[in-house]
């Protein structure tokens, strides 16, 4: 071997396709701490670590055969003492006198190997952390979704409860409590402005007789039908409610006395005209319209007085509170 | 689907024969590994070369970590190709893990295969004392994967970022592609795990297709004991110890490889005609 190559500042080794070591320079031999005759003619496995032997078969050999060169491959050599020597290796496949040689140069990369190991370790840790972070974010997302679902369920439930709380079970109209609230808010909304507000109170005439004669089931059906009729007669912004027993109420926002009486009369007429089956049914109606100084309770008591007057006046009629003689 | 499979697995069909001969590469490379052997069979066979999904010039978009977490996913590739080319009674030639992939495919659908030829097969790389010697301890395999990481797969993300940040330097990608048989690093790691940490010894008894085991002398990856073990468990298996050393006789000793496969196929053909 050329002396310059023999002592070059890199290892040189030439292999045949059986991976037999044909030539090896002094630099590499001394790096491995062998004598020339101990390695020449031997299989490359002699100077490879366990992992490198496999790696050589899996990567080095196919590459040098198929691509005729190998560049910057990291493997580990095994010195005579068994010590591992990480090296970087370049190889090319060359033909000389009709034979093929896989010529390799290599140099130790002990320190670089340490750097790279440290970098790889750091990278693995980062990857691991990123994976964990991703997993945690996914878990959080899942929890957030669950929370949202639960919240929506809760909102729906609350909405259901709210409806139940303000609805009269038998007629499906608003109940007394809700009527009270609606009346307060309607008055608050309109009393300040110039919009009139009216209230109708309605009572089914001789309802006790219906119950007594035909039974409570029939009585309930009459109440339900009355609720349906009232719903039908009320406008979108009106609030129809069961006031209690056989008594009903209708809040009429933006409605003056004249209009309120018209509506009341129409309802009374419809009730009288409706087919109630076994007996005729009529209602008495008391109406009141908000005037300055009124409160929701004064308005209710005026309407109540008017209803009383309708009852006393012979039932099946409408009376407005402002027409009562004081 | 058929056309998709052929593109997905970069299937190449050559040869003048009618009987199909499928060549399945091993871990770490692609169909190029058969360059010195496959052409010898083109005269009498319909030669089929392909890359597993995730190897060579296959469609990497078809790769799924779940499907290819074990060798059954790769066996499905083989069966898909048989289906796409309407192959029956093929000669299947597998290298290393490619042999085991062929074994799994043949168990699933024996009608596709007439013979299995296996170069350096190993059903289990790990030692399982006291009765089985795969040749590797767990640390050895971890050392191997560590070496792969140091060379390539560990740096994959960084390398791909470097490439993406330097679109004006396409040669970077070119170099990378050449450097490790264009195997995607994520896939390489998962394929390595599927290959080296699998144990298919129990599958061997379910193989019904006759086979030939080509065992290399002095193979660091599939030692002679492993080849003998396979021969003892596989029914109707023939065994030949090659002069070739190493793990890639189809690259290092193509003539011997071709001769042994041809002789085997000829002998079984003679036998069949005698029996028939």
XYZ file of C-alpha atoms in Angstrom:
602
model
C 0.000 0.000 0.000
C 1.106 3.508 -0.758
C 2.765 4.820 2.382
C 0.756 8.021 2.334
C -2.481 5.999 2.317
C -1.117 3.613 4.929
C -0.562 6.484 7.360
C -3.287 8.838 6.131
C -5.315 10.575 8.862
C -8.258 8.309 8.124
C -8.888 4.601 8.183
C -8.895 2.769 4.846
C -10.259 -0.683 4.268
C -11.050 -2.594 1.084
C -13.575 -5.437 1.005
C -14.711 -7.922 -1.610
C -18.344 -8.930 -2.075
C -17.928 -11.701 0.481
C -17.089 -8.914 2.924
C -13.583 -10.271 3.376
C -10.992 -7.712 4.419
C -8.495 -7.500 1.540
C -6.563 -4.419 2.538
C -6.511 -2.239 5.638
C -4.224 0.679 6.407
C -2.009 1.149 9.451
C -4.084 4.040 10.774
C -7.143 1.810 11.080
C -5.242 -1.200 12.383
C -3.732 0.821 15.183
C -7.105 2.394 15.940
C -8.448 -1.144 16.414
C -5.311 -2.266 18.240
C -4.843 -5.296 15.971
C -1.883 -6.643 13.990
C -2.233 -6.724 10.200
C -2.126 -10.517 9.972
C -4.935 -10.776 12.522
C -7.427 -8.944 10.332
C -6.334 -9.364 6.729
C -8.334 -12.102 5.051
C -10.892 -12.070 7.852
C -14.610 -11.308 7.521
C -15.535 -7.696 8.271
C -17.679 -9.013 11.158
C -14.462 -9.402 13.154
C -14.206 -5.640 13.596
C -17.940 -4.824 13.788
C -20.105 -4.543 16.897
C -23.225 -6.704 17.166
C -25.554 -3.961 15.918
C -23.121 -2.991 13.167
C -22.970 -6.519 11.780
C -26.721 -6.448 11.268
C -26.687 -2.888 10.038
C -23.930 -3.735 7.578
C -26.091 -6.513 6.076
C -29.268 -4.483 6.071
C -27.910 -1.227 4.728
C -24.250 -1.112 3.798
C -24.111 -4.132 1.551
C -27.332 -3.503 -0.441
C -26.350 0.139 -0.902
C -22.823 -0.453 -2.070
C -24.072 -3.118 -4.468
C -27.034 -1.204 -5.841
C -25.854 2.402 -5.658
C -22.112 1.716 -5.727
C -21.479 4.248 -3.012
C -22.216 4.886 0.624
C -21.939 8.318 2.140
C -21.627 9.467 5.725
C -22.862 6.232 7.254
C -22.526 5.926 10.986
C -21.514 2.526 12.333
C -19.498 1.264 15.278
C -16.260 -0.697 14.968
C -15.114 -3.121 17.615
C -11.483 -2.935 18.720
C -9.524 -6.001 19.736
C -10.282 -5.183 23.363
C -13.990 -5.181 22.566
C -14.194 -1.420 22.908
C -16.720 0.275 20.609
C -15.409 2.919 18.246
C -18.097 4.998 16.534
C -16.999 5.956 13.044
C -18.287 7.803 10.018
C -17.830 5.891 6.788
C -17.736 6.609 3.070
C -17.447 3.841 0.525
C -17.343 3.373 -3.213
C -17.418 0.305 -5.418
C -14.503 0.121 -7.823
C -13.398 -2.298 -10.503
C -9.695 -3.128 -10.717
C -8.331 -5.717 -13.081
C -11.745 -7.304 -13.588
C -12.512 -7.583 -9.892
C -14.827 -5.495 -7.704
C -13.687 -3.838 -4.524
C -15.729 -2.029 -1.947
C -13.282 0.668 -0.786
C -14.078 2.433 2.448
C -12.606 5.318 4.368
C -13.594 6.096 7.904
C -12.669 8.242 10.862
C -13.645 8.089 14.512
C -16.376 10.425 15.646
C -16.201 9.834 19.355
C -17.051 13.366 20.414
C -19.508 13.981 17.648
C -21.139 10.716 18.585
C -21.579 11.989 22.134
C -23.064 15.267 20.870
C -25.437 13.468 18.600
C -26.464 11.029 21.303
C -27.208 13.972 23.568
C -29.141 15.685 20.799
C -31.099 12.544 20.024
C -31.898 12.053 23.682
C -33.087 15.647 23.938
C -35.099 15.175 20.773
C -36.683 11.988 22.066
C -37.602 13.741 25.286
C -39.082 16.641 23.369
C -41.012 14.252 21.148
C -42.237 12.451 24.224
C -43.282 15.715 25.851
C -44.994 16.853 22.674
C -46.848 13.580 22.459
C -47.933 13.923 26.069
C -48.954 17.513 25.524
C -50.950 16.516 22.488
C -52.594 13.752 24.455
C -53.387 16.114 27.309
C -54.845 18.666 24.923
C -56.985 15.934 23.401
C -58.152 14.928 26.857
C -58.926 18.528 27.728
C -60.866 18.902 24.483
C -62.803 15.790 25.340
C -63.587 17.110 28.805
C -64.548 20.491 27.382
C -66.913 18.813 24.926
C -68.413 16.771 27.725
C -68.825 19.905 29.799
C -70.501 21.682 26.901
C -72.870 18.766 26.404
C -73.699 18.712 30.095
C -74.206 22.465 30.074
C -76.538 22.211 27.121
C -78.435 19.434 28.840
C -78.667 21.613 31.901
C -79.901 24.559 29.885
C -82.510 22.389 28.210
C -83.544 20.972 31.532
C -83.794 24.433 33.027
C -85.870 25.580 30.097
C -88.162 22.592 30.577
C -88.420 23.324 34.295
C -89.094 26.966 33.618
C -91.945 26.046 31.270
C -93.296 23.561 33.780
C -93.075 26.146 36.526
C -95.090 28.714 34.640
C -97.594 26.413 32.979
C -100.942 25.278 34.247
C -100.892 21.519 33.993
C -104.536 21.040 33.043
C -105.070 23.698 30.376
C -101.538 24.306 29.171
C -102.081 28.044 29.702
C -99.776 30.143 31.866
C -100.397 29.725 35.583
C -101.261 32.351 38.124
C -97.670 32.959 39.191
C -96.575 33.560 35.630
C -99.563 35.789 34.988
C -98.535 37.898 37.949
C -95.029 38.312 36.568
C -96.259 39.021 33.053
C -98.656 41.627 34.348
C -95.894 43.365 36.296
C -93.529 43.418 33.344
C -96.256 44.476 30.883
C -97.280 47.358 33.135
C -93.649 48.369 33.723
C -93.084 48.326 30.013
C -96.199 50.262 29.037
C -97.118 52.424 32.008
C -94.275 54.827 31.381
C -95.247 55.309 27.744
C -98.505 56.157 26.085
C -99.450 52.557 25.375
C -102.602 51.398 27.125
C -102.801 48.011 28.882
C -105.987 46.116 29.604
C -106.799 43.040 31.634
C -109.715 40.620 31.292
C -110.850 38.293 34.067
C -113.271 35.549 33.015
C -115.277 33.106 35.052
C -117.303 30.159 33.785
C -120.902 30.570 34.857
C -122.366 27.910 37.108
C -119.252 25.778 36.845
C -119.997 24.081 40.138
C -123.223 22.734 38.626
C -121.302 21.207 35.723
C -118.995 19.422 38.111
C -121.848 18.287 40.279
C -124.034 17.124 37.411
C -121.537 15.597 34.988
C -118.565 14.866 37.229
C -115.112 16.311 37.555
C -113.864 14.653 34.377
C -116.324 16.620 32.332
C -115.478 19.705 34.373
C -111.832 19.258 33.527
C -112.627 18.846 29.840
C -114.589 22.087 29.901
C -111.630 23.850 31.513
C -109.286 22.414 28.889
C -111.566 23.437 26.039
C -111.885 26.893 27.545
C -108.106 27.115 27.643
C -107.868 26.128 23.998
C -110.526 28.648 23.018
C -108.802 31.406 24.931
C -105.508 30.572 23.301
C -107.212 30.760 19.936
C -108.735 34.121 20.681
C -105.615 35.750 22.023
C -103.151 37.641 19.865
C -99.472 36.962 19.773
C -98.489 39.491 22.420
C -101.436 38.686 24.725
C -100.901 36.504 27.764
C -103.644 33.976 28.529
C -103.611 32.337 31.954
C -105.621 30.217 34.258
C -106.269 32.470 37.173
C -107.479 29.714 39.475
C -110.421 27.277 39.608
C -112.737 28.126 36.727
C -111.373 31.640 36.433
C -109.185 32.789 33.503
C -107.261 35.956 32.728
C -106.035 37.658 29.573
C -103.450 40.433 29.582
C -103.930 42.707 26.566
C -100.903 44.937 25.952
C -101.316 47.936 23.707
C -105.101 47.712 24.076
C -107.480 50.506 25.187
C -110.885 50.156 26.809
C -112.758 50.171 23.508
C -110.589 47.461 21.977
C -110.566 45.435 25.216
C -114.346 45.394 25.315
C -114.479 44.305 21.695
C -112.154 41.383 22.408
C -113.994 40.478 25.600
C -117.320 40.499 23.820
C -115.974 38.335 20.997
C -114.691 35.764 23.494
C -117.926 35.758 25.418
C -119.847 35.254 22.174
C -117.591 32.438 21.017
C -117.982 30.620 24.319
C -121.735 30.938 24.110
C -121.762 29.730 20.485
C -119.376 26.845 20.984
C -120.626 23.270 21.065
C -120.159 22.136 24.655
C -122.045 18.889 24.291
C -124.390 18.148 27.135
C -125.035 21.675 28.385
C -124.570 25.244 27.271
C -121.665 27.134 28.767
C -121.275 30.871 29.218
C -118.777 33.132 30.864
C -118.870 36.410 32.725
C -116.119 38.869 31.971
C -114.630 41.755 33.925
C -112.361 44.192 32.098
C -110.092 46.944 33.358
C -107.711 49.319 31.581
C -104.631 50.750 33.188
C -104.809 54.426 34.149
C -102.019 56.475 35.755
C -101.733 55.646 39.433
C -102.758 52.029 38.897
C -100.640 49.116 40.091
C -100.940 45.536 38.961
C -102.951 44.739 42.045
C -105.281 47.719 41.650
C -105.797 46.739 38.020
C -106.614 43.198 39.066
C -109.016 44.266 41.745
C -110.778 46.634 39.284
C -111.171 43.805 36.806
C -112.341 41.584 39.614
C -114.969 44.131 40.615
C -116.107 44.350 37.014
C -116.373 40.566 36.852
C -118.406 40.639 40.006
C -120.691 43.167 38.409
C -121.142 40.925 35.358
C -122.062 38.033 37.637
C -124.496 40.172 39.559
C -125.878 41.604 36.353
C -127.056 38.128 35.279
C -123.878 36.452 33.965
C -122.886 35.840 30.292
C -121.883 39.471 29.905
C -118.951 41.856 29.812
C -118.419 44.774 32.194
C -115.603 47.336 32.146
C -114.420 48.640 35.473
C -114.599 52.260 34.374
C -118.346 51.866 33.778
C -119.034 50.819 37.334
C -120.811 53.264 39.579
C -118.597 53.946 42.521
C -59.099 -0.997 -6.854
C -56.947 -3.198 -9.119
C -55.285 -0.313 -10.846
C -54.865 1.392 -7.468
C -53.056 -1.603 -6.012
C -50.653 -1.727 -8.938
C -49.760 1.926 -8.476
C -49.863 1.772 -4.693
C -47.315 -1.049 -4.583
C -45.304 0.076 -7.630
C -45.970 -3.298 -9.261
C -43.837 -4.164 -12.286
C -44.685 -7.162 -14.445
C -42.219 -8.604 -16.972
C -41.355 -11.971 -18.475
C -42.615 -14.239 -21.229
C -44.064 -17.049 -19.119
C -47.597 -17.558 -17.878
C -46.855 -18.859 -14.395
C -46.473 -16.024 -11.935
C -43.261 -15.592 -9.941
C -43.555 -12.965 -7.249
C -40.421 -11.461 -5.731
C -40.872 -9.886 -2.288
C -38.077 -7.738 -0.903
C -36.988 -7.666 2.720
C -36.677 -4.941 5.299
C -34.847 -1.734 4.441
C -34.906 -1.696 0.672
C -37.115 -2.254 -2.352
C -37.609 -4.341 -5.491
C -34.207 -3.231 -6.812
C -32.726 -5.880 -4.551
C -33.856 -8.465 -7.129
C -32.017 -6.773 -9.986
C -29.428 -9.531 -10.346
C -31.808 -12.459 -9.908
C -35.284 -11.706 -11.282
C -34.244 -11.236 -14.968
C -33.028 -14.857 -15.070
C -36.629 -16.044 -14.675
C -38.178 -13.800 -17.303
C -37.789 -16.428 -20.021
C -40.124 -18.927 -18.360
C -42.190 -16.925 -15.884
C -44.414 -13.930 -15.522
C -42.129 -12.009 -13.165
C -43.804 -9.699 -10.657
C -41.840 -7.132 -8.674
C -43.310 -4.716 -6.174
C -42.559 -2.496 -3.177
C -44.460 -2.774 0.104
C -46.470 0.279 1.023
C -43.942 2.539 2.743
C -40.959 1.184 0.790
C -39.326 2.140 -2.486
C -41.597 3.936 -4.905
C -44.861 2.827 -3.327
C -47.599 5.299 -2.489
C -46.681 6.573 0.957
C -50.132 8.093 1.367
C -51.491 4.563 1.560
C -49.362 3.899 4.640
C -51.176 3.526 7.940
C -49.410 2.909 11.226
C -52.300 0.738 12.337
C -52.482 -1.478 9.257
C -48.719 -1.959 9.048
C -48.065 -2.306 12.758
C -47.426 -5.993 12.130
C -46.565 -8.168 9.152
C -50.195 -9.035 8.387
C -50.609 -5.587 6.827
C -47.714 -6.360 4.471
C -49.157 -9.817 3.728
C -52.340 -8.052 2.677
C -50.278 -6.051 0.158
C -49.187 -9.344 -1.407
C -52.746 -10.699 -1.507
C -54.031 -7.425 -2.981
C -51.461 -7.730 -5.762
C -52.471 -11.370 -6.404
C -56.054 -10.208 -6.580
C -55.261 -7.297 -8.890
C -53.306 -9.522 -11.311
C -55.627 -12.505 -10.871
C -52.737 -14.710 -9.758
C -53.172 -18.369 -8.823
C -50.513 -20.984 -7.953
C -47.626 -18.534 -8.006
C -43.994 -19.150 -7.117
C -43.383 -16.736 -4.278
C -39.767 -15.739 -3.638
C -39.202 -13.782 -0.448
C -36.098 -12.346 1.097
C -35.732 -12.285 4.876
C -38.914 -10.758 6.346
C -40.409 -10.996 2.861
C -40.471 -14.777 3.382
C -42.508 -14.458 6.555
C -44.849 -12.025 4.809
C -45.295 -14.682 2.096
C -45.962 -17.330 4.720
C -48.707 -15.219 6.295
C -50.246 -14.511 2.871
C -50.151 -18.225 1.980
C -51.928 -19.173 5.208
C -54.633 -16.654 4.484
C -55.137 -17.763 0.871
C -53.154 -20.895 -0.106
C -54.753 -21.004 -3.568
C -52.594 -18.081 -4.633
C -49.327 -19.930 -4.076
C -47.810 -23.121 -5.392
C -44.320 -22.825 -3.851
C -42.598 -20.545 -1.388
C -38.893 -19.870 -1.859
C -37.337 -18.196 1.148
C -33.948 -16.499 1.297
C -32.621 -16.144 4.822
C -35.992 -16.392 6.581
C -36.415 -15.998 10.325
C -39.739 -16.416 12.114
C -38.404 -14.819 15.283
C -35.208 -12.825 15.756
C -35.213 -12.870 19.536
C -33.714 -15.734 21.482
C -36.263 -17.697 23.427
C -34.253 -19.961 25.723
C -33.869 -22.792 26.218
C -35.219 -24.181 22.936
C -35.103 -21.380 20.411
C -32.113 -19.321 19.333
C -33.156 -16.461 17.065
C -29.720 -14.923 17.319
C -30.611 -11.661 19.035
C -31.141 -10.394 22.529
C -33.525 -7.500 23.007
C -30.567 -5.146 23.590
C -29.041 -6.189 20.263
C -32.189 -5.194 18.386
C -32.499 -1.978 20.309
C -28.859 -1.293 19.424
C -29.711 -1.865 15.776
C -32.643 0.517 15.872
C -30.414 2.988 17.730
C -27.958 2.758 14.857
C -30.749 3.386 12.364
C -31.723 6.416 14.380
C -28.193 7.756 14.372
C -27.997 7.300 10.634
C -31.289 8.552 9.507
C -34.572 7.877 11.129
C -33.721 9.764 14.305
C -33.038 12.906 12.320
C -35.937 12.549 9.952
C -37.922 15.514 11.212
C -34.902 17.745 11.149
C -33.894 16.609 7.696
C -37.334 17.135 6.258
C -37.428 20.586 7.811
C -34.072 21.395 6.280
C -35.387 20.258 2.922
C -38.576 22.255 3.240
C -36.658 25.358 4.205
C -34.369 25.013 1.209
C -36.663 24.549 -1.773
C -33.970 26.086 -3.970
C -31.733 23.115 -3.195
C -33.536 20.082 -4.646
C -30.292 18.129 -4.510
C -30.798 17.822 -0.744
C -33.876 15.750 -1.328
C -32.129 13.798 -4.054
C -29.290 12.963 -1.688
C -31.635 11.957 1.059
C -33.599 9.769 -1.282
C -30.485 7.998 -2.436
C -28.978 7.664 0.965
C -31.390 5.122 2.392
C -33.277 3.508 -0.422
C -35.908 6.251 -0.182
C -37.483 4.624 2.821
C -39.583 7.016 4.846
C -38.026 7.213 8.330
C -41.262 6.915 10.281
C -42.214 3.912 8.204
C -38.690 2.501 8.557
C -38.931 2.622 12.325
C -42.338 0.942 12.372
C -41.312 -1.624 9.759
C -38.187 -2.363 11.814
C -40.322 -2.948 14.899
C -42.790 -5.131 12.971
C -39.891 -7.086 11.495
C -37.507 -7.546 14.374
C -39.866 -7.812 17.313
C -42.388 -10.187 15.761
C -42.696 -13.881 16.566
C -44.337 -15.965 13.870
C -43.124 -19.368 14.994
C -46.692 -20.487 15.720
C -47.770 -19.607 12.189
C -45.305 -22.032 10.618
C -47.410 -25.092 11.443
C -50.331 -23.633 9.499
C -48.399 -23.412 6.232
C -49.682 -25.858 3.626
C -47.766 -24.586 0.590
C -44.484 -26.489 -0.024
C -41.345 -24.434 0.364
C -37.613 -24.123 -0.166
C -35.392 -22.561 2.479
C -32.184 -21.018 1.167
C -29.902 -20.617 4.152
C -26.732 -18.527 3.885
C -23.551 -19.574 5.608
C -22.475 -17.188 8.313
C -25.549 -14.956 8.292
C -25.540 -12.468 11.170
C -29.269 -11.852 10.768
C -30.695 -15.322 10.114
C -28.279 -17.889 11.567
C -28.136 -21.481 10.362
C -29.986 -22.764 13.452
C -32.965 -20.619 12.484
C -33.031 -21.998 8.933
C -32.882 -25.543 10.318
C -35.649 -24.746 12.786
C -37.888 -23.551 9.973
C -37.100 -26.631 7.931
C -38.051 -28.865 10.855
C -41.390 -27.155 11.464
C -42.535 -26.457 7.907
C -44.197 -29.447 6.274
C -42.987 -30.221 2.772
C -40.010 -27.917 3.046
C -36.684 -28.371 1.292
C -33.510 -26.907 2.760
C -30.322 -25.809 1.042
C -27.273 -24.370 2.745
C -25.689 -21.853 0.424
C -22.055 -21.131 -0.120
C -23.094 -17.495 0.008
C -22.302 -15.692 3.224
C -24.099 -12.703 4.644
C -27.792 -11.989 4.449
C -28.265 -10.920 0.835
C -27.320 -13.880 -1.388
C -29.381 -12.387 -4.227
C -26.898 -9.506 -4.267
C -23.695 -11.210 -3.209
C -24.190 -14.560 -4.970
C -26.844 -14.101 -7.638
C -25.636 -17.076 -9.747
C -25.863 -19.525 -6.877
C -29.237 -18.080 -5.864
C -30.603 -18.422 -9.399
C -29.227 -21.951 -9.739
C -30.710 -23.203 -6.467
C -34.135 -21.710 -7.196
C -34.127 -23.085 -10.772
C -33.026 -26.536 -9.634
C -35.726 -26.628 -7.010
C -38.445 -25.549 -9.415
C -37.208 -28.035 -11.997
C -37.134 -30.899 -9.479
C -40.643 -30.213 -8.256
C -41.871 -29.875 -11.840
C -40.337 -33.271 -12.650
C -41.904 -34.714 -9.550
C -45.274 -33.282 -10.473
C -45.098 -34.723 -13.962
C -44.094 -38.119 -12.540
C -46.995 -38.014 -10.113
C -49.381 -36.613 -12.673
